Amino acid sequence: MSLLLDLFISFFLVAFVSFGGASAVIPEFYRIVVTEHGWMDARVFTELFAIAQAAPGPNVLIVTLIGQHVDGWQGALAATVGMCLPMSLVVGLLFKHWDRLQDWRGRAAIQLGVAPLAVGLVLASGTLIAHSAMPGWAGISLVVLTVWLSLRSRLHPLWLILLGAVFGFTGLV
Amino acid sequence: MPVPQTSDSVADSAVTARAVPGPAALFRGFARVGLSGFGGVLPWARRLLVETERWLTAEEFNVLLGLCQFLPGPNVINLAVAVGVRCCGWRGAVAGVLGLMTGPFLIALLLGLLYARYGEIPAVQSMLYGVTLVGAGLIIATGIRMGINVKQRAVYLPFAAAAFIALVVLHWPLPVVMIGGAVLTVSLSWWQLARQARVVRT
């Protein structure tokens, strides 16, 4: 029971600072589940991240996979609800009273001010994830190639994920 | 499989939103979105909400999405809550989120079970290693795209760089960086907006 509560509270707290969505706080998940609690090692963590990337659905599913690895389906549920509930409540309340907030200067100020922090957070997240996989030069090149292809071509992300699996399987990276 | 684009077009904004869906329709609609989205579901959410079902106009969608992206929390789930609550209150929000999450949640559990069983096979591990690197690259690309869209880049992008350095190089705790950073940047934007308001009045 206390393990479920631990999972729930850990993700509940991260949710409040997850500016830029779930993928922005993956290093924070890493800190909690690998460094702080020792629920899994670094390899398992990066592999669960890879599975979440390849699965259909919102990228918050990494939380589901972490929860499941720690404590089965109940853990998956506790972690996922913990991650989704806090801001769902805030967003729900906010949009019920949305018309009254439309012209409030604080809204515009928050929107303008928080965006650059989310950018820093998301970029840091991608960098730290790549770092935790401990890539060699070939691996770093694959990260750079992915960034370039993703920005320059209209290739569907699924093709890039497939490319990663093929590169990994054939031992090119 | 063509990817619907998130940018708005003139043709879309001419279309007016009409139908107000009930909880059952919200559940079904968001269930489709959740299951069709590989590597990000936002483009699919736009296609459903603006093009297929017309629950929102393109303009309403952009405003809602902008808000859901600047708030913390999983963006698409925030969006499902926002659309649900506007359509039919808390029941709509619950229906939207359950629709969005149920299918992908079950698939994730299944994949987790497969991983528990076959995760030790070296070939599986090498494939996942390649996918991890691509996943990291996709997130970096998203960050760059978000950076291009930041308003007043010369003023605000240095804060993005500072947050990046604090997290990656200095290893500062994330809550400290985000809360400390937000106090600085939001004070700045508040002051800017207040000054603009004064200039407009005089």
XYZ file of N, CA and C in Angstrom, chain A residues 15-19 21 23 25 28 43-44 46-51 53-58 60-61 64-65 68 73 76-77 80 83-84 87-89 91-96 98 105-114 116-124 126-130 133-136 139 142-143 146-147 150-151 154 156-158 160-161 164-165 168-169 173, chain B residues 1 3 5 34-35 37-39 41 44 64 66-75 77-78 81-82 85-86 89-90 100-101 104-105 107-109 111-113 115 119-120 123 125-147 150-152 156 159-160 163-164 167-168 174-175 178-179 181-182 185-186 189-190 192-194 197:
540
model
N 3.774 16.688 -11.330
C 2.789 17.247 -12.265
C 2.744 18.774 -12.198
N 2.914 19.342 -10.993
C 2.783 20.790 -10.835
C 3.901 21.579 -11.513
N 5.058 20.947 -11.755
C 6.144 21.676 -12.418
C 6.402 21.152 -13.825
N 5.469 20.336 -14.362
C 5.713 19.742 -15.677
C 5.317 20.700 -16.796
N 5.906 21.895 -16.784
C 5.689 22.845 -17.874
C 6.275 22.246 -19.144
N 4.711 19.655 -20.634
C 4.174 18.300 -20.737
C 5.037 17.236 -20.084
N 6.963 14.901 -21.354
C 8.313 14.609 -21.842
C 9.334 15.625 -21.318
N 9.642 16.493 -18.211
C 10.066 16.167 -16.844
C 10.603 14.740 -16.723
N 13.327 14.355 -14.328
C 12.840 14.400 -12.946
C 12.298 13.019 -12.544
N 19.301 1.448 -17.104
C 19.006 0.763 -18.368
C 17.508 0.518 -18.519
N 16.895 -0.039 -17.463
C 15.450 -0.304 -17.534
C 14.695 1.001 -17.775
N 15.634 3.780 -19.338
C 15.707 4.254 -20.732
C 14.943 3.312 -21.655
N 14.902 2.033 -21.322
C 14.153 1.107 -22.172
C 12.635 1.338 -22.069
N 12.181 1.657 -20.851
C 10.753 1.980 -20.709
C 10.420 3.255 -21.475
N 11.358 4.210 -21.439
C 11.161 5.436 -22.229
C 11.010 5.092 -23.711
N 11.875 4.197 -24.198
C 11.812 3.811 -25.609
C 10.464 3.174 -25.945
N 9.973 2.303 -25.057
C 8.686 1.642 -25.311
C 7.565 2.684 -25.358
N 7.788 5.737 -26.228
C 7.896 6.489 -27.486
C 7.267 5.726 -28.634
N 7.432 4.404 -28.614
C 6.958 3.589 -29.731
C 5.473 3.261 -29.620
N 4.883 3.444 -28.431
C 3.479 3.076 -28.226
C 2.557 4.184 -28.711
N 1.316 3.838 -29.127
C 0.364 4.892 -29.496
C -0.136 5.597 -28.242
N -0.577 6.842 -28.415
C -1.182 7.558 -27.291
C -0.313 8.674 -26.765
N -0.818 9.392 -25.760
C -0.094 10.542 -25.203
C 1.244 10.109 -24.619
N 2.525 10.748 -21.930
C 2.482 10.558 -20.485
C 2.528 9.062 -20.137
N 2.409 8.202 -21.170
C 2.406 6.753 -20.918
C 3.695 6.242 -20.299
N 2.887 5.475 -16.899
C 2.172 4.206 -16.764
C 3.157 3.034 -16.717
N 4.128 3.052 -17.629
C 5.093 1.946 -17.697
C 5.979 1.901 -16.452
N 3.878 0.475 -13.663
C 3.669 -0.962 -13.830
C 4.923 -1.736 -13.450
N -0.237 -3.589 -12.277
C -1.249 -2.690 -12.861
C -1.735 -1.658 -11.861
N 0.673 1.083 -12.063
C 0.453 1.841 -13.294
C -0.671 2.844 -13.104
N -1.738 2.379 -12.466
C -2.901 3.243 -12.253
C -2.556 4.383 -11.285
N -0.223 6.928 -13.055
C -0.880 7.675 -14.133
C -1.878 8.685 -13.575
N -0.121 11.602 -11.976
C 0.442 12.549 -12.946
C -0.649 13.390 -13.606
N -1.812 12.780 -13.869
C -2.848 13.478 -14.655
C -3.815 14.300 -13.813
N -3.310 18.708 -12.604
C -3.545 19.772 -13.567
C -4.902 19.641 -14.232
N -5.457 18.406 -14.295
C -6.812 18.251 -14.815
C -7.787 19.055 -13.958
N -7.609 18.985 -12.634
C -8.493 19.740 -11.747
C -8.314 21.238 -11.967
N -7.102 22.808 -14.655
C -7.604 23.197 -15.980
C -9.132 23.219 -15.976
N -9.736 22.219 -15.355
C -11.194 22.168 -15.284
C -11.761 23.405 -14.609
N -11.205 23.776 -13.448
C -11.667 24.966 -12.726
C -11.453 26.227 -13.549
N -10.255 26.291 -14.177
C -9.884 27.464 -14.960
C -10.877 27.694 -16.099
N -11.234 26.608 -16.797
C -12.069 26.789 -17.973
C -13.549 26.922 -17.630
N -13.928 26.534 -16.427
C -15.302 26.799 -15.996
C -15.514 28.299 -15.808
N -13.609 30.614 -17.401
C -12.707 31.148 -18.405
C -13.076 32.557 -18.840
N -4.691 40.594 -17.019
C -3.326 40.769 -17.514
C -2.413 39.614 -17.085
N -2.651 39.058 -15.901
C -1.839 37.951 -15.417
C -1.815 36.777 -16.376
N -2.942 36.544 -17.044
C -3.009 35.424 -17.981
C -2.009 35.613 -19.120
N -2.032 36.797 -19.713
C -1.102 37.091 -20.812
C 0.341 37.055 -20.323
N 0.554 37.584 -19.104
C 1.910 37.636 -18.555
C 2.457 36.234 -18.327
N 1.607 35.352 -17.785
C 2.053 33.975 -17.533
C 2.355 33.274 -18.855
N 1.458 33.492 -19.826
C 1.631 32.833 -21.120
C 2.951 33.249 -21.774
N 3.256 34.545 -21.684
C 4.478 35.071 -22.298
C 5.721 34.623 -21.531
N 5.624 34.626 -20.197
C 6.801 34.375 -19.368
C 7.163 32.908 -19.217
N 6.155 32.041 -19.221
C 6.432 30.628 -18.949
C 6.961 29.906 -20.192
N 9.325 30.490 -22.495
C 10.762 30.235 -22.652
C 11.297 29.212 -21.655
N 10.718 29.175 -20.445
C 11.174 28.179 -19.464
C 10.826 26.778 -19.937
N 9.623 26.634 -20.511
C 9.228 25.326 -21.041
C 10.200 24.894 -22.141
N 10.649 25.856 -22.963
C 11.612 25.536 -24.026
C 12.907 24.989 -23.414
N 13.434 25.698 -22.402
C 14.661 25.243 -21.750
C 14.495 23.863 -21.142
N 13.314 23.655 -20.533
C 13.025 22.387 -19.865
C 12.961 21.225 -20.863
N 12.273 21.441 -21.980
C 12.117 20.376 -22.983
C 13.476 20.044 -23.610
N 14.251 21.085 -23.938
C 15.578 20.835 -24.525
C 16.477 20.098 -23.534
N 16.417 20.491 -22.266
C 17.218 19.817 -21.247
C 16.803 18.360 -21.119
N 15.427 16.317 -23.430
C 15.950 15.523 -24.543
C 17.437 15.247 -24.383
N 18.176 16.280 -23.970
C 19.622 16.135 -23.803
C 19.961 15.131 -22.706
N 19.262 15.245 -21.576
C 19.561 14.352 -20.450
C 19.165 12.906 -20.749
N 18.072 12.729 -21.511
C 17.679 11.358 -21.884
C 18.764 10.738 -22.771
N 19.203 11.509 -23.777
C 20.264 11.009 -24.660
C 21.501 10.680 -23.832
N 21.446 7.393 -21.921
C 21.630 6.179 -22.730
C 23.119 5.929 -23.008
N 23.971 6.864 -22.619
C 25.429 6.772 -22.786
C 25.846 6.409 -24.218
N 25.459 7.252 -25.194
C 25.782 6.925 -26.584
C 27.237 7.219 -26.925
N 27.791 6.460 -27.886
C 29.082 6.805 -28.465
C 28.864 7.830 -29.569
N 25.948 6.995 -31.777
C 24.669 7.266 -31.120
C 24.334 8.748 -31.134
N 23.064 9.750 -34.376
C 21.662 9.374 -34.599
C 20.721 10.400 -33.970
N 21.073 10.903 -32.776
C 20.254 11.940 -32.139
C 20.205 13.183 -33.029
N 18.145 12.621 -36.111
C 16.709 12.651 -35.796
C 16.206 14.088 -35.698
N 16.960 14.936 -34.981
C 16.554 16.341 -34.833
C 16.438 16.977 -36.208
N 13.520 15.562 -38.240
C 12.240 15.959 -37.668
C 11.915 17.410 -38.004
N 12.942 18.267 -38.057
C 12.697 19.687 -38.351
C 12.612 19.955 -39.845
N 8.929 16.169 -43.551
C 7.606 15.975 -42.958
C 7.399 14.496 -42.644
N 6.812 11.148 -40.841
C 6.067 10.815 -39.630
C 7.026 10.293 -38.551
N 6.837 10.710 -37.277
C 7.744 10.267 -36.208
C 7.899 8.752 -36.120
N 6.821 8.039 -36.500
C 6.877 6.581 -36.423
C 7.997 6.011 -37.294
N 10.815 7.491 -37.952
C 12.082 7.763 -37.272
C 12.315 6.745 -36.155
N 11.220 6.401 -35.450
C 11.335 5.411 -34.376
C 11.749 4.056 -34.957
N 15.358 4.114 -35.698
C 16.136 3.904 -34.479
C 16.230 2.426 -34.129
N 15.064 1.719 -34.249
C 15.054 0.287 -33.933
C 15.976 -0.477 -34.882
N 19.595 0.275 -34.053
C 19.979 -0.420 -32.828
C 20.173 -1.910 -33.082
N 19.210 -2.491 -33.810
C 19.223 -3.927 -34.056
C 20.462 -4.350 -34.837
N 24.504 1.776 -34.081
C 24.715 2.807 -33.051
C 25.125 2.156 -31.732
N 0.505 7.043 -44.046
C -0.466 7.705 -43.165
C -0.136 9.195 -43.085
N -0.009 12.990 -41.853
C -0.113 13.629 -40.543
C -0.872 14.939 -40.701
N -1.815 18.683 -39.960
C -0.940 19.758 -39.459
C -1.637 20.546 -38.364
N -6.701 9.152 -29.109
C -5.666 8.493 -28.309
C -5.034 7.333 -29.051
N -5.866 6.577 -29.770
C -5.337 5.370 -30.408
C -4.681 5.640 -31.751
N -2.713 8.263 -32.337
C -1.521 9.089 -32.225
C -0.272 8.307 -31.889
N 0.547 8.047 -32.903
C 1.895 7.562 -32.635
C 2.798 8.780 -32.630
N 3.676 8.861 -31.630
C 4.608 9.983 -31.606
C 3.900 11.318 -31.519
N -0.071 13.054 -30.072
C -1.472 12.972 -30.468
C -2.079 14.330 -30.792
N -3.706 14.929 -34.212
C -4.933 14.147 -34.371
C -6.063 14.783 -33.595
N -7.180 27.470 -27.008
C -7.219 26.409 -25.991
C -5.877 25.684 -25.916
N -2.914 26.739 -26.846
C -1.897 27.627 -26.294
C -1.927 27.594 -24.771
N -3.154 27.647 -24.219
C -3.287 27.631 -22.765
C -2.858 26.300 -22.185
N -3.291 25.207 -22.844
C -2.974 23.888 -22.318
C -1.479 23.610 -22.404
N -0.800 24.246 -23.356
C 0.638 24.009 -23.467
C 1.436 24.828 -22.470
N 0.929 26.000 -22.084
C 1.719 26.769 -21.129
C 1.453 26.325 -19.699
N 0.320 25.663 -19.462
C 0.092 25.122 -18.120
C 0.908 23.854 -17.958
N 1.318 23.552 -16.725
C 1.995 22.266 -16.541
C 1.019 21.110 -16.754
N 1.550 19.901 -16.811
C 0.687 18.736 -16.970
C 0.713 18.242 -18.389
N 0.280 16.992 -18.584
C 0.262 16.423 -19.931
C -0.656 17.258 -20.829
N -0.105 17.825 -21.913
C -0.841 18.782 -22.747
C -2.159 18.256 -23.284
N -4.012 15.832 -22.279
C -5.003 15.558 -21.244
C -5.626 16.872 -20.789
N -4.790 17.899 -20.640
C -5.333 19.229 -20.340
C -6.356 19.646 -21.392
N -9.622 17.850 -20.980
C -10.372 18.406 -19.846
C -11.019 19.729 -20.259
N -10.232 20.593 -20.931
C -10.737 21.914 -21.299
C -11.936 21.794 -22.240
N -14.987 20.106 -20.315
C -15.626 20.955 -19.308
C -16.460 22.051 -19.987
N -15.999 22.531 -21.130
C -16.757 23.544 -21.865
C -18.028 22.972 -22.465
N -19.488 20.310 -18.674
C -19.059 20.329 -17.277
C -18.125 19.190 -16.922
N -18.091 18.842 -15.638
C -17.137 17.839 -15.160
C -17.363 16.476 -15.784
N -9.588 9.292 -23.943
C -8.228 9.481 -24.438
C -7.265 8.440 -23.872
N -7.429 8.094 -22.593
C -6.404 7.315 -21.893
C -6.651 5.814 -21.856
N -4.818 3.580 -24.839
C -3.359 3.626 -24.719
C -2.846 3.046 -23.393
N -3.608 3.244 -22.300
C -3.204 2.706 -20.997
C -3.124 1.177 -21.062
N -2.823 -0.692 -23.764
C -1.737 -1.105 -24.664
C -0.387 -0.997 -23.956
N -0.211 0.084 -23.167
C 1.048 0.251 -22.432
C 1.249 -0.912 -21.460
N 0.160 -1.321 -20.773
C 0.274 -2.451 -19.840
C 0.722 -3.704 -20.585
N 2.395 -3.884 -23.444
C 3.799 -3.739 -23.847
C 4.725 -3.932 -22.641
N 4.285 -3.443 -21.482
C 5.074 -3.617 -20.262
C 5.239 -5.087 -19.917
N 4.142 -5.856 -20.099
C 4.212 -7.297 -19.826
C 5.176 -7.975 -20.803
N 7.652 -6.602 -22.260
C 9.006 -6.188 -21.892
C 9.508 -7.008 -20.700
N 12.442 -8.591 -22.233
C 13.345 -7.446 -22.129
C 14.810 -7.808 -21.975
N 15.085 -9.037 -21.535
C 16.477 -9.427 -21.318
C 17.174 -9.880 -22.604
N 18.907 -8.618 -28.492
C 18.408 -7.946 -29.702
C 17.344 -6.911 -29.345
N 17.099 -5.337 -26.489
C 17.765 -4.219 -25.825
C 18.448 -3.294 -26.833
N 19.069 -3.878 -27.868
C 19.719 -3.006 -28.862
C 18.699 -2.172 -29.617
N 17.533 -2.780 -29.939
C 16.497 -2.005 -30.636
C 16.014 -0.862 -29.758
N 15.765 -1.169 -28.469
C 15.263 -0.136 -27.566
C 16.292 0.976 -27.379
N 17.567 0.616 -27.413
C 18.627 1.622 -27.304
C 18.541 2.601 -28.476
N 18.382 2.065 -29.694
C 18.229 2.931 -30.868
C 17.000 3.826 -30.758
N 15.887 3.239 -30.260
C 14.642 4.008 -30.140
C 14.788 5.105 -29.082
N 15.530 4.820 -27.996
C 15.758 5.838 -26.965
C 16.431 7.064 -27.568
N 17.451 6.822 -28.405
C 18.189 7.947 -29.002
C 17.276 8.753 -29.931
N 16.470 8.037 -30.739
C 15.527 8.741 -31.612
C 14.514 9.523 -30.772
N 14.011 8.890 -29.707
C 13.047 9.571 -28.831
C 13.633 10.847 -28.253
N 14.891 10.780 -27.815
C 15.557 11.981 -27.290
C 15.646 13.047 -28.376
N 15.991 12.625 -29.605
C 16.073 13.567 -30.721
C 14.733 14.221 -31.014
N 13.646 13.435 -30.946
C 12.306 13.987 -31.208
C 11.943 15.044 -30.165
N 12.330 14.785 -28.912
C 12.024 15.762 -27.859
C 12.832 17.043 -28.068
N 14.115 16.892 -28.438
C 14.938 18.078 -28.710
C 14.334 18.880 -29.864
N 13.883 18.172 -30.917
C 13.268 18.864 -32.059
C 12.014 19.624 -31.629
N 11.203 19.004 -30.753
C 10.015 19.693 -30.234
C 10.425 20.968 -29.506
N 11.481 20.872 -28.694
C 11.961 22.038 -27.959
C 12.389 23.154 -28.902
N 13.061 22.787 -29.984
C 13.506 23.805 -30.950
C 12.292 24.469 -31.606
N 11.298 23.635 -31.980
C 10.077 24.196 -32.581
C 9.376 25.154 -31.614
N 9.310 24.758 -30.335
C 8.692 25.640 -29.341
C 9.487 26.934 -29.210
N 10.821 26.818 -29.293
C 11.683 27.998 -29.168
C 11.464 28.984 -30.298
N 8.452 31.172 -29.590
C 8.443 32.080 -28.438
C 8.358 33.525 -28.943
N 7.527 34.323 -28.264
C 7.407 35.732 -28.663
C 8.570 36.531 -28.079
N 8.982 37.602 -28.764
C 10.100 38.462 -28.342
C 11.325 37.614 -27.997
N 13.367 36.809 -24.408
C 12.998 35.640 -23.604
C 13.852 34.396 -23.833
N 16.411 33.327 -21.214
C 15.881 32.603 -20.046
C 15.803 31.104 -20.335
N 15.460 30.756 -21.585
C 15.441 29.342 -21.967
C 16.847 28.755 -21.833
N 17.730 28.311 -18.156
C 17.065 27.145 -17.566
C 17.774 25.866 -18.013
N 18.141 25.807 -19.298
C 18.837 24.637 -19.841
C 20.158 24.406 -19.097
N 19.746 23.168 -15.527
C 19.316 21.770 -15.401
C 20.386 20.793 -15.865
N 21.016 21.084 -17.020
C 21.920 20.107 -17.631
C 23.339 20.217 -17.077
N 14.759 20.553 -10.487
C 13.792 21.112 -11.429
C 12.785 22.087 -10.793
N 12.200 21.749 -9.618
C 11.236 22.710 -9.046
C 11.869 24.080 -8.777
N 12.232 25.900 -12.180
C 10.965 26.336 -12.773
C 10.295 27.425 -11.954
N 10.268 27.256 -10.629
C 9.555 28.245 -9.817
C 10.364 29.546 -9.761
N 12.601 30.539 -11.973
C 12.571 31.105 -13.323
C 11.248 31.786 -13.611
N 10.140 31.142 -13.204
C 8.820 31.705 -13.498
C 8.621 33.031 -12.776
N 10.629 35.538 -15.042
C 10.103 35.817 -16.387
C 8.689 36.402 -16.329
N 7.866 35.909 -15.398
C 6.495 36.425 -15.343
C 6.485 37.860 -14.805
N 7.374 39.892 -17.883
C 6.301 40.023 -18.870
C 5.159 40.871 -18.298
N 4.901 40.749 -16.999
C 3.867 41.567 -16.343
C 4.218 43.045 -16.469
N 6.254 44.415 -18.653
C 6.161 44.824 -20.063
C 4.718 45.134 -20.453
N 3.801 44.226 -20.065
C 2.406 44.403 -20.448
C 1.802 45.625 -19.771
N 2.194 45.869 -18.509
C 1.690 47.037 -17.794
C 2.155 48.316 -18.486
N 0.220 48.837 -21.665
C -1.133 49.313 -21.374
C -1.107 50.815 -21.105
